[in-house]
Amino acid sequence: MWSVQLGRRDGRVSLATEISGNLPSPFANFTSLVQLFKGKGLNVNDLVVLSGAHTLGDSRCGAFSRRLYNFTSKGDADPSLDPTYAKILRKKCPNPASPAITVEMDPGSSLSFDNHYYDILLQKKGLFVSDAALLTDKNSNKIVTRLQRSRSLFFTAFAKSMKKMAAIGVLTGNAGEIRQNCRVVNPG
């Protein structure tokens, strides 16, 4: 799909507190997402393309349960979520949300890297508020539709956006370290 640069330097410290403001929240609206991506040198196309990574994996119920229960403080579900799908999700994720329960982010295709995420998005079955937000803007909605229609376009665009994202905040010189094991800071 794309070549990954090797020998990159990693920081010597990793703090959970640094996540906020650096990774998109599943609760983010379109404006917040665009601002976060723009602050990293990414654009709306990158936002929509990289959101396609939600085609893989699962999510804990707590990351989206607000969409199912009391979304507008009236005990209701998010009106931008397909009502039938909301019922299915409520059965899987009773209120209050259990941290042990997970749901596929891309139902029926969560183990395959493909453009199926955009199919479910257009069916109003995106799991997160941040997924549904991609349909609230005319330009991003057009991008979703184009990616839904062409798997090869999605693959090409994803590789391009991943390379662009990989160039954010690259450490050089003596900053950071080249890790012996990418999951842990080097000893000493």
PDB file of C-alpha atoms in Angstrom:
ATOM      1  CA  MET A   1       0.000   0.000   0.000  1.00  0.00           C
ATOM      2  CA  TRP A   2       2.743   2.487   0.945  1.00  0.00           C
ATOM      3  CA  SER A   3       6.328   2.395   2.077  1.00  0.00           C
ATOM      4  CA  VAL A   4       6.864   3.279   5.729  1.00  0.00           C
ATOM      5  CA  GLN A   5       9.925   5.339   6.599  1.00  0.00           C
ATOM      6  CA  LEU A   6      12.243   3.423   8.914  1.00  0.00           C
ATOM      7  CA  GLY A   7      14.715   4.687  11.498  1.00  0.00           C
ATOM      8  CA  ARG A   8      12.338   7.348  12.790  1.00  0.00           C
ATOM      9  CA  ARG A   9      13.050   8.893  16.156  1.00  0.00           C
ATOM     10  CA  ASP A  10      10.526   8.479  18.983  1.00  0.00           C
ATOM     11  CA  GLY A  11      10.149  10.576  22.100  1.00  0.00           C
ATOM     12  CA  ARG A  12      11.725   9.442  25.344  1.00  0.00           C
ATOM     13  CA  VAL A  13       8.512  10.102  27.280  1.00  0.00           C
ATOM     14  CA  SER A  14       4.930   9.094  26.552  1.00  0.00           C
ATOM     15  CA  LEU A  15       2.150  10.717  28.569  1.00  0.00           C
ATOM     16  CA  ALA A  16      -1.569   9.989  28.364  1.00  0.00           C
ATOM     17  CA  THR A  17      -2.207  13.682  29.045  1.00  0.00           C
ATOM     18  CA  GLU A  18      -0.664  14.515  25.657  1.00  0.00           C
ATOM     19  CA  ILE A  19      -3.422  12.668  23.798  1.00  0.00           C
ATOM     20  CA  SER A  20      -6.050  15.386  24.267  1.00  0.00           C
ATOM     21  CA  GLY A  21      -5.766  17.875  21.440  1.00  0.00           C
ATOM     22  CA  ASN A  22      -3.611  15.534  19.377  1.00  0.00           C
ATOM     23  CA  LEU A  23      -6.065  12.753  18.515  1.00  0.00           C
ATOM     24  CA  PRO A  24      -9.647  13.258  17.356  1.00  0.00           C
ATOM     25  CA  SER A  25     -12.354  12.567  19.914  1.00  0.00           C
ATOM     26  CA  PRO A  26     -15.159  10.178  18.932  1.00  0.00           C
ATOM     27  CA  PHE A  27     -17.495  12.927  20.221  1.00  0.00           C
ATOM     28  CA  ALA A  28     -16.055  15.683  17.984  1.00  0.00           C
ATOM     29  CA  ASN A  29     -18.187  17.666  15.563  1.00  0.00           C
ATOM     30  CA  PHE A  30     -17.055  18.564  12.053  1.00  0.00           C
ATOM     31  CA  THR A  31     -15.659  21.995  12.959  1.00  0.00           C
ATOM     32  CA  SER A  32     -13.548  20.540  15.787  1.00  0.00           C
ATOM     33  CA  LEU A  33     -12.237  17.773  13.551  1.00  0.00           C
ATOM     34  CA  VAL A  34     -11.261  20.209  10.793  1.00  0.00           C
ATOM     35  CA  GLN A  35      -9.482  22.483  13.294  1.00  0.00           C
ATOM     36  CA  LEU A  36      -7.533  19.571  14.795  1.00  0.00           C
ATOM     37  CA  PHE A  37      -6.483  18.257  11.383  1.00  0.00           C
ATOM     38  CA  LYS A  38      -5.637  21.730  10.074  1.00  0.00           C
ATOM     39  CA  GLY A  39      -3.429  22.284  13.127  1.00  0.00           C
ATOM     40  CA  LYS A  40      -1.449  19.210  12.056  1.00  0.00           C
ATOM     41  CA  GLY A  41      -1.135  20.348   8.428  1.00  0.00           C
ATOM     42  CA  LEU A  42      -3.899  18.045   7.209  1.00  0.00           C
ATOM     43  CA  ASN A  43      -7.002  19.018   5.239  1.00  0.00           C
ATOM     44  CA  VAL A  44     -10.634  17.903   4.919  1.00  0.00           C
ATOM     45  CA  ASN A  45      -9.707  15.270   2.345  1.00  0.00           C
ATOM     46  CA  ASP A  46      -7.159  13.790   4.787  1.00  0.00           C
ATOM     47  CA  LEU A  47      -9.791  13.854   7.549  1.00  0.00           C
ATOM     48  CA  VAL A  48     -12.316  11.874   5.503  1.00  0.00           C
ATOM     49  CA  VAL A  49      -9.721   9.481   4.076  1.00  0.00           C
ATOM     50  CA  LEU A  50      -8.015   8.729   7.404  1.00  0.00           C
ATOM     51  CA  SER A  51     -11.409   8.234   9.082  1.00  0.00           C
ATOM     52  CA  GLY A  52     -11.680   5.259   6.731  1.00  0.00           C
ATOM     53  CA  ALA A  53      -9.342   3.462   9.137  1.00  0.00           C
ATOM     54  CA  HIS A  54     -12.533   2.872  11.143  1.00  0.00           C
ATOM     55  CA  THR A  55     -13.120   0.015   8.702  1.00  0.00           C
ATOM     56  CA  LEU A  56     -10.912  -2.043  11.046  1.00  0.00           C
ATOM     57  CA  GLY A  57     -11.499  -3.022  14.643  1.00  0.00           C
ATOM     58  CA  ASP A  58     -13.900  -2.576  17.505  1.00  0.00           C
ATOM     59  CA  SER A  59     -14.897   0.142  19.932  1.00  0.00           C
ATOM     60  CA  ARG A  60     -15.917   0.045  23.555  1.00  0.00           C
ATOM     61  CA  CYS A  61     -19.546   1.020  24.102  1.00  0.00           C
ATOM     62  CA  GLY A  62     -18.575   4.047  26.201  1.00  0.00           C
ATOM     63  CA  ALA A  63     -17.067   5.749  23.146  1.00  0.00           C
ATOM     64  CA  PHE A  64     -20.490   6.037  21.492  1.00  0.00           C
ATOM     65  CA  SER A  65     -23.213   5.146  24.046  1.00  0.00           C
ATOM     66  CA  ARG A  66     -24.218   8.804  24.437  1.00  0.00           C
ATOM     67  CA  ARG A  67     -25.539   8.557  20.864  1.00  0.00           C
ATOM     68  CA  LEU A  68     -27.893   5.798  22.027  1.00  0.00           C
ATOM     69  CA  TYR A  69     -29.191   7.214  25.300  1.00  0.00           C
ATOM     70  CA  ASN A  70     -30.167  10.782  26.148  1.00  0.00           C
ATOM     71  CA  PHE A  71     -28.381  12.410  23.209  1.00  0.00           C
ATOM     72  CA  THR A  72     -30.326  15.676  23.443  1.00  0.00           C
ATOM     73  CA  SER A  73     -31.095  15.343  27.187  1.00  0.00           C
ATOM     74  CA  LYS A  74     -34.548  13.934  26.382  1.00  0.00           C
ATOM     75  CA  GLY A  75     -33.716  10.219  26.670  1.00  0.00           C
ATOM     76  CA  ASP A  76     -33.406   9.912  22.908  1.00  0.00           C
ATOM     77  CA  ALA A  77     -30.897   8.569  20.397  1.00  0.00           C
ATOM     78  CA  ASP A  78     -28.846  10.755  18.072  1.00  0.00           C
ATOM     79  CA  PRO A  79     -31.219  11.645  15.210  1.00  0.00           C
ATOM     80  CA  SER A  80     -28.341  11.328  12.716  1.00  0.00           C
ATOM     81  CA  LEU A  81     -28.017   7.612  13.583  1.00  0.00           C
ATOM     82  CA  ASP A  82     -30.183   5.096  11.708  1.00  0.00           C
ATOM     83  CA  PRO A  83     -32.996   4.220  14.203  1.00  0.00           C
ATOM     84  CA  THR A  84     -32.915   0.480  13.460  1.00  0.00           C
ATOM     85  CA  TYR A  85     -29.152   0.411  13.934  1.00  0.00           C
ATOM     86  CA  ALA A  86     -29.532   2.404  17.173  1.00  0.00           C
ATOM     87  CA  LYS A  87     -31.866  -0.347  18.494  1.00  0.00           C
ATOM     88  CA  ILE A  88     -29.312  -3.029  17.601  1.00  0.00           C
ATOM     89  CA  LEU A  89     -26.578  -1.071  19.370  1.00  0.00           C
ATOM     90  CA  ARG A  90     -28.756  -0.552  22.479  1.00  0.00           C
ATOM     91  CA  LYS A  91     -29.185  -4.343  22.732  1.00  0.00           C
ATOM     92  CA  LYS A  92     -25.425  -4.833  22.501  1.00  0.00           C
ATOM     93  CA  CYS A  93     -24.592  -1.909  24.806  1.00  0.00           C
ATOM     94  CA  PRO A  94     -27.086  -1.591  27.661  1.00  0.00           C
ATOM     95  CA  ASN A  95     -27.037   1.617  29.719  1.00  0.00           C
ATOM     96  CA  PRO A  96     -24.777   2.270  31.599  1.00  0.00           C
ATOM     97  CA  ALA A  97     -22.055   1.236  29.163  1.00  0.00           C
ATOM     98  CA  SER A  98     -19.842  -1.632  30.265  1.00  0.00           C
ATOM     99  CA  PRO A  99     -16.150  -1.110  29.536  1.00  0.00           C
ATOM    100  CA  ALA A 100     -15.902  -4.828  28.722  1.00  0.00           C
ATOM    101  CA  ILE A 101     -18.343  -4.769  25.791  1.00  0.00           C
ATOM    102  CA  THR A 102     -17.109  -3.924  22.305  1.00  0.00           C
ATOM    103  CA  VAL A 103     -18.845  -3.464  18.962  1.00  0.00           C
ATOM    104  CA  GLU A 104     -17.454  -3.617  15.423  1.00  0.00           C
ATOM    105  CA  MET A 105     -16.792  -0.153  14.016  1.00  0.00           C
ATOM    106  CA  ASP A 106     -17.599  -1.431  10.517  1.00  0.00           C
ATOM    107  CA  PRO A 107     -20.216  -4.184  10.997  1.00  0.00           C
ATOM    108  CA  GLY A 108     -19.512  -7.285   8.919  1.00  0.00           C
ATOM    109  CA  SER A 109     -16.219  -5.948   7.593  1.00  0.00           C
ATOM    110  CA  SER A 110     -14.201  -5.035  10.689  1.00  0.00           C
ATOM    111  CA  LEU A 111     -11.438  -7.541   9.921  1.00  0.00           C
ATOM    112  CA  SER A 112     -10.926  -6.364   6.345  1.00  0.00           C
ATOM    113  CA  PHE A 113      -9.195  -3.177   5.216  1.00  0.00           C
ATOM    114  CA  ASP A 114     -11.564  -1.895   2.555  1.00  0.00           C
ATOM    115  CA  ASN A 115     -13.868   1.015   1.746  1.00  0.00           C
ATOM    116  CA  HIS A 116     -16.964  -0.570   3.347  1.00  0.00           C
ATOM    117  CA  TYR A 117     -16.791   2.035   6.135  1.00  0.00           C
ATOM    118  CA  TYR A 118     -18.104   4.609   3.660  1.00  0.00           C
ATOM    119  CA  ASP A 119     -21.079   2.342   2.813  1.00  0.00           C
ATOM    120  CA  ILE A 120     -22.166   2.213   6.444  1.00  0.00           C
ATOM    121  CA  LEU A 121     -21.514   5.924   6.847  1.00  0.00           C
ATOM    122  CA  LEU A 122     -23.915   6.746   4.004  1.00  0.00           C
ATOM    123  CA  GLN A 123     -26.468   4.404   5.634  1.00  0.00           C
ATOM    124  CA  LYS A 124     -26.204   6.565   8.803  1.00  0.00           C
ATOM    125  CA  LYS A 125     -24.532   3.718  10.692  1.00  0.00           C
ATOM    126  CA  GLY A 126     -21.260   5.403  11.570  1.00  0.00           C
ATOM    127  CA  LEU A 127     -20.551   4.479  15.183  1.00  0.00           C
ATOM    128  CA  PHE A 128     -19.154   7.772  16.471  1.00  0.00           C
ATOM    129  CA  VAL A 129     -20.379  11.357  16.457  1.00  0.00           C
ATOM    130  CA  SER A 130     -17.135  12.076  14.589  1.00  0.00           C
ATOM    131  CA  ASP A 131     -18.170   9.589  11.872  1.00  0.00           C
ATOM    132  CA  ALA A 132     -21.611  11.148  11.426  1.00  0.00           C
ATOM    133  CA  ALA A 133     -19.959  14.583  11.353  1.00  0.00           C
ATOM    134  CA  LEU A 134     -18.372  13.736   7.994  1.00  0.00           C
ATOM    135  CA  LEU A 135     -21.837  13.856   6.425  1.00  0.00           C
ATOM    136  CA  THR A 136     -22.688  17.304   7.828  1.00  0.00           C
ATOM    137  CA  ASP A 137     -20.449  19.198   5.404  1.00  0.00           C
ATOM    138  CA  LYS A 138     -21.173  19.319   1.667  1.00  0.00           C
ATOM    139  CA  ASN A 139     -17.518  18.925   0.636  1.00  0.00           C
ATOM    140  CA  SER A 140     -16.727  16.060   3.025  1.00  0.00           C
ATOM    141  CA  ASN A 141     -19.989  14.332   2.084  1.00  0.00           C
ATOM    142  CA  LYS A 142     -18.860  14.385  -1.572  1.00  0.00           C
ATOM    143  CA  ILE A 143     -15.506  12.883  -0.569  1.00  0.00           C
ATOM    144  CA  VAL A 144     -17.295  10.122   1.393  1.00  0.00           C
ATOM    145  CA  THR A 145     -19.384   9.308  -1.689  1.00  0.00           C
ATOM    146  CA  ARG A 146     -16.343   9.202  -4.002  1.00  0.00           C
ATOM    147  CA  LEU A 147     -14.449   6.897  -1.628  1.00  0.00           C
ATOM    148  CA  GLN A 148     -17.508   4.674  -1.214  1.00  0.00           C
ATOM    149  CA  ARG A 149     -17.666   4.192  -4.977  1.00  0.00           C
ATOM    150  CA  SER A 150     -14.026   3.229  -5.521  1.00  0.00           C
ATOM    151  CA  ARG A 151     -11.919   0.910  -3.411  1.00  0.00           C
ATOM    152  CA  SER A 152      -8.804   1.705  -5.467  1.00  0.00           C
ATOM    153  CA  LEU A 153      -9.323   5.452  -4.951  1.00  0.00           C
ATOM    154  CA  PHE A 154      -9.630   4.842  -1.198  1.00  0.00           C
ATOM    155  CA  PHE A 155      -6.432   2.761  -1.114  1.00  0.00           C
ATOM    156  CA  THR A 156      -4.470   5.371  -3.089  1.00  0.00           C
ATOM    157  CA  ALA A 157      -5.824   8.289  -1.048  1.00  0.00           C
ATOM    158  CA  PHE A 158      -5.255   6.459   2.252  1.00  0.00           C
ATOM    159  CA  ALA A 159      -1.610   5.767   1.402  1.00  0.00           C
ATOM    160  CA  LYS A 160      -1.080   9.421   0.452  1.00  0.00           C
ATOM    161  CA  SER A 161      -2.708  10.724   3.657  1.00  0.00           C
ATOM    162  CA  MET A 162      -0.794   8.215   5.820  1.00  0.00           C
ATOM    163  CA  LYS A 163       2.508   9.427   4.346  1.00  0.00           C
ATOM    164  CA  LYS A 164       1.442  13.005   4.999  1.00  0.00           C
ATOM    165  CA  MET A 165       0.457  12.166   8.581  1.00  0.00           C
ATOM    166  CA  ALA A 166       3.732  10.306   9.149  1.00  0.00           C
ATOM    167  CA  ALA A 167       5.599  13.548   8.439  1.00  0.00           C
ATOM    168  CA  ILE A 168       3.943  15.398  11.353  1.00  0.00           C
ATOM    169  CA  GLY A 169       6.330  16.373  14.143  1.00  0.00           C
ATOM    170  CA  VAL A 170       9.266  14.279  12.956  1.00  0.00           C
ATOM    171  CA  LEU A 171      12.088  14.335  15.501  1.00  0.00           C
ATOM    172  CA  THR A 172      15.578  15.039  14.149  1.00  0.00           C
ATOM    173  CA  GLY A 173      19.135  15.411  15.433  1.00  0.00           C
ATOM    174  CA  ASN A 174      19.486  14.433  19.083  1.00  0.00           C
ATOM    175  CA  ALA A 175      15.764  14.737  19.819  1.00  0.00           C
ATOM    176  CA  GLY A 176      14.210  11.446  20.876  1.00  0.00           C
ATOM    177  CA  GLU A 177      15.655   8.023  20.141  1.00  0.00           C
ATOM    178  CA  ILE A 178      15.454   5.196  17.650  1.00  0.00           C
ATOM    179  CA  ARG A 179      13.797   2.505  19.733  1.00  0.00           C
ATOM    180  CA  GLN A 180      15.030  -1.051  19.912  1.00  0.00           C
ATOM    181  CA  ASN A 181      11.445  -2.102  20.665  1.00  0.00           C
ATOM    182  CA  CYS A 182       8.835   0.352  19.350  1.00  0.00           C
ATOM    183  CA  ARG A 183       6.543  -0.229  22.356  1.00  0.00           C
ATOM    184  CA  VAL A 184       9.001   0.823  25.062  1.00  0.00           C
ATOM    185  CA  VAL A 185      11.587   3.506  25.698  1.00  0.00           C
ATOM    186  CA  ASN A 186      15.176   2.243  25.348  1.00  0.00           C
ATOM    187  CA  PRO A 187      16.792   1.253  28.669  1.00  0.00           C
ATOM    188  CA  GLY A 188      19.247   3.647  30.318  1.00  0.00           C
TER     189      GLY A 188
END
